[in-house]
Amino acid sequence: MITCCNLLCGCVAVWLATRGAFVYAFLFILTGALFDFFDGFAARRLGVSGPLGIQMDSLADDITFGLAPSMMQFCYLLPLIGWWSIAALLMAAFSALRLGKFNIDERQTTSFIGLPTPANALFWGGITSMPFSMTTPTGHLDWIPWLLLGLSLVSCYLLVSELPMLSFKFHNLTWRDNSSRYICLIGCAVIVVFCIIRALQYDRMEFVLFSGTGCILWYVLYNLILHFSPSRKG
């Protein structure tokens, strides 16, 4: 039942995206993320976890974290670049592929391989929550929508890439065993505080939601640093 609530949140987010209500669509995605967090916990506590739950979880996630952000991106770009924006819907397909790979990949028990679908949804939800006029304070820039469309293709690649990414499953709270996780979380906290300050300055809630984009951008960059650092290779 909790998993279905996640799926329904994704359906509402898709409907809101088609009406241009991107902020509310993003809030429903965030609500779906809460249901996604608690469904597995509740199933384990109640002793009712099973293969049906695993399949339902992936189906719900593809709607809430795959189709919904893809539709938000498509509807956001459609007035700007026309039907070229349909390429943004590729993220829904690649999200499904990423979820399918996750279900059968035994390497992803303690970390992720590729960008998790909720992280991708958080990134695009933050961007589309910002009115386009706010993303170009110096005036209309024709290349910005094309940049966003290109970034959606980058997201498709990251979803199915072999890039190792941190999971925030803590087995203990020691700095020694979790230093990378703590550093990543500290960076996210700084970004969130900065966006809250900006939101208070301009009285615009969109800046708070945009913190999700900043956090995921930092998360990806930090994982790239970890992956390509000499100490990691050593």
Short mmCIF file of C-alpha atoms in Angstrom, two decimals, residues 20-203:
data_model
loop_
_atom_site.label_atom_id
_atom_site.label_comp_id
_atom_site.label_asym_id
_atom_site.label_seq_id
_atom_site.Cartn_x
_atom_site.Cartn_y
_atom_site.Cartn_z
CA GLY A 20 2.92 23.71 -15.93
CA ALA A 21 2.65 23.43 -12.13
CA PHE A 22 6.28 22.37 -11.78
CA VAL A 23 6.72 23.36 -8.13
CA TYR A 24 3.75 21.26 -7.04
CA ALA A 25 4.86 18.42 -9.31
CA PHE A 26 8.24 18.44 -7.60
CA LEU A 27 6.61 18.44 -4.16
CA PHE A 28 4.69 15.30 -5.13
CA ILE A 29 7.94 13.69 -6.28
CA LEU A 30 9.45 14.50 -2.89
CA THR A 31 6.38 13.02 -1.19
CA GLY A 32 6.79 9.91 -3.31
CA ALA A 33 10.41 9.72 -2.16
CA LEU A 34 9.23 9.63 1.45
CA PHE A 35 6.90 6.73 0.67
CA ASP A 36 9.77 5.02 -1.18
CA PHE A 37 11.96 5.39 1.91
CA PHE A 38 9.41 3.95 4.30
CA ASP A 39 7.91 1.11 2.24
CA GLY A 40 10.90 -1.19 2.60
CA PHE A 41 11.31 -0.28 6.26
CA ALA A 42 7.65 -1.00 6.96
CA ALA A 43 7.74 -4.30 5.05
CA ARG A 44 10.72 -5.50 7.09
CA ARG A 45 9.18 -4.42 10.38
CA LEU A 46 5.88 -6.13 9.56
CA GLY A 47 7.57 -9.23 8.13
CA VAL A 48 5.77 -8.97 4.80
CA SER A 49 8.69 -8.29 2.44
CA GLY A 50 8.78 -10.45 -0.67
CA PRO A 51 9.38 -10.58 -4.44
CA LEU A 52 6.11 -8.77 -5.22
CA GLY A 53 7.25 -5.79 -3.18
CA ILE A 54 10.56 -5.69 -5.04
CA GLN A 55 8.83 -5.59 -8.42
CA MET A 56 6.24 -3.05 -7.28
CA ASP A 57 8.95 -0.82 -5.86
CA SER A 58 10.75 -0.64 -9.20
CA LEU A 59 7.53 0.01 -11.11
CA ALA A 60 6.57 2.82 -8.75
CA ASP A 61 10.07 4.30 -8.87
CA ASP A 62 10.03 4.41 -12.67
CA ILE A 63 6.84 6.47 -12.57
CA THR A 64 7.83 8.83 -9.75
CA PHE A 65 11.56 9.15 -10.43
CA GLY A 66 11.64 8.32 -14.15
CA LEU A 67 8.51 9.43 -16.00
CA ALA A 68 7.57 12.37 -13.75
CA PRO A 69 10.88 14.29 -13.98
CA SER A 70 11.07 13.48 -17.68
CA MET A 71 7.63 14.98 -18.24
CA MET A 72 8.59 18.01 -16.15
CA GLN A 73 11.66 18.55 -18.31
CA PHE A 74 9.68 17.99 -21.53
CA CYS A 75 6.90 20.42 -20.57
CA TYR A 76 9.45 22.95 -19.27
CA LEU A 77 11.37 23.00 -22.56
CA LEU A 78 8.44 22.60 -24.98
CA PRO A 79 7.57 26.35 -25.16
CA LEU A 80 11.26 27.18 -25.61
CA ILE A 81 12.54 24.73 -28.23
CA GLY A 82 9.41 23.03 -29.49
CA TRP A 83 9.26 19.32 -30.17
CA TRP A 84 13.01 18.90 -29.78
CA SER A 85 12.17 18.71 -26.09
CA ILE A 86 10.72 15.23 -26.65
CA ALA A 87 14.31 13.95 -26.28
CA ALA A 88 13.95 14.65 -22.55
CA LEU A 89 11.55 11.70 -22.33
CA LEU A 90 14.50 9.39 -22.94
CA MET A 91 15.23 9.77 -19.23
CA ALA A 92 12.11 7.72 -18.46
CA ALA A 93 13.39 4.83 -20.58
CA PHE A 94 16.89 4.99 -19.14
CA SER A 95 15.46 5.17 -15.63
CA ALA A 96 13.59 1.92 -16.29
CA LEU A 97 16.80 0.35 -17.61
CA ARG A 98 18.71 1.56 -14.55
CA LEU A 99 16.10 0.10 -12.18
CA GLY A 100 16.11 -3.22 -14.03
CA LYS A 101 19.91 -3.40 -13.81
CA PHE A 102 19.78 -2.54 -10.11
CA ASN A 103 17.42 -5.43 -9.39
CA ILE A 104 19.80 -8.02 -10.84
CA ASP A 105 23.16 -6.41 -10.00
CA GLU A 106 24.61 -8.00 -6.86
CA ARG A 107 27.38 -5.37 -6.73
CA GLN A 108 24.97 -2.67 -5.54
CA THR A 109 24.27 -3.96 -2.05
CA THR A 110 26.48 -1.40 -0.26
CA SER A 111 26.96 1.25 -2.99
CA PHE A 112 25.46 2.34 -6.29
CA ILE A 113 26.70 1.77 -9.83
CA GLY A 114 25.40 4.68 -11.85
CA LEU A 115 23.19 7.57 -10.78
CA PRO A 116 20.20 6.51 -8.63
CA THR A 117 16.83 7.46 -10.11
CA PRO A 118 15.70 9.50 -7.06
CA ALA A 119 18.88 11.59 -7.36
CA ASN A 120 18.16 12.26 -11.04
CA ALA A 121 14.58 13.26 -10.17
CA LEU A 122 15.85 15.61 -7.46
CA PHE A 123 18.23 17.27 -9.94
CA TRP A 124 15.59 17.95 -12.59
CA GLY A 125 12.85 18.77 -10.14
CA GLY A 126 14.98 21.61 -8.78
CA ILE A 127 15.72 22.99 -12.25
CA THR A 128 12.15 22.93 -13.53
CA SER A 129 10.87 24.50 -10.30
CA MET A 130 12.80 27.66 -11.24
CA PRO A 131 10.95 29.91 -13.72
CA PHE A 132 13.03 30.24 -16.87
CA SER A 133 13.30 34.01 -16.38
CA MET A 134 15.04 33.35 -13.04
CA THR A 135 17.63 31.08 -14.63
CA THR A 136 18.68 33.88 -17.02
CA PRO A 137 18.89 37.06 -14.91
CA THR A 138 20.84 38.95 -17.61
CA GLY A 139 18.20 38.38 -20.24
CA HIS A 140 16.91 35.67 -22.55
CA LEU A 141 19.66 33.30 -23.60
CA ASP A 142 18.69 31.02 -26.48
CA TRP A 143 21.34 28.44 -25.68
CA ILE A 144 20.13 27.68 -22.12
CA PRO A 145 17.27 25.35 -23.19
CA TRP A 146 19.64 23.44 -25.47
CA LEU A 147 22.11 23.12 -22.61
CA LEU A 148 19.36 21.66 -20.43
CA LEU A 149 18.37 19.25 -23.19
CA GLY A 150 22.01 18.18 -23.49
CA LEU A 151 22.18 17.69 -19.73
CA SER A 152 19.17 15.38 -19.90
CA LEU A 153 21.16 13.17 -22.29
CA VAL A 154 24.06 13.26 -19.84
CA SER A 155 21.61 12.10 -17.17
CA CYS A 156 20.63 9.17 -19.38
CA TYR A 157 24.27 8.14 -19.58
CA LEU A 158 24.87 8.54 -15.83
CA LEU A 159 21.82 6.44 -14.98
CA VAL A 160 23.25 3.36 -16.73
CA SER A 161 26.97 4.12 -16.37
CA GLU A 162 29.47 1.99 -14.47
CA LEU A 163 30.50 4.93 -12.28
CA PRO A 164 30.58 3.87 -8.59
CA MET A 165 28.55 6.21 -6.40
CA LEU A 166 28.17 6.54 -2.68
CA SER A 167 25.28 4.98 -0.86
CA PHE A 168 24.22 6.55 2.43
CA LYS A 169 23.61 3.25 4.19
CA PHE A 170 25.54 3.62 7.44
CA HIS A 171 26.63 0.43 9.19
CA ASN A 172 28.15 2.56 11.95
CA LEU A 173 28.65 6.26 12.64
CA THR A 174 32.46 6.40 12.85
CA TRP A 175 34.31 9.00 10.79
CA ARG A 176 36.93 6.46 9.74
CA ASP A 177 34.44 4.18 8.01
CA ASN A 178 32.16 6.92 6.68
CA SER A 179 34.41 9.92 5.98
CA SER A 180 33.41 10.10 2.30
CA ARG A 181 29.72 10.02 3.19
CA TYR A 182 30.11 12.70 5.84
CA ILE A 183 32.07 15.01 3.51
CA CYS A 184 29.40 14.62 0.84
CA LEU A 185 26.62 15.34 3.34
CA ILE A 186 28.44 18.39 4.71
CA GLY A 187 28.73 19.77 1.19
CA CYS A 188 25.00 19.19 0.66
CA ALA A 189 24.20 20.95 3.93
CA VAL A 190 26.20 24.01 2.85
CA ILE A 191 24.30 24.13 -0.46
CA VAL A 192 20.92 23.82 1.27
CA VAL A 193 21.74 26.60 3.76
CA PHE A 194 22.92 28.88 0.92
CA CYS A 195 19.71 28.27 -1.05
CA ILE A 196 17.56 28.91 2.03
CA ILE A 197 19.32 32.24 2.56
CA ARG A 198 18.71 33.18 -1.07
CA ALA A 199 15.06 32.15 -0.74
CA LEU A 200 14.65 34.44 2.28
CA GLN A 201 16.41 37.30 0.48
CA TYR A 202 14.16 37.12 -2.58
CA ASP A 203 11.08 35.60 -0.91
#
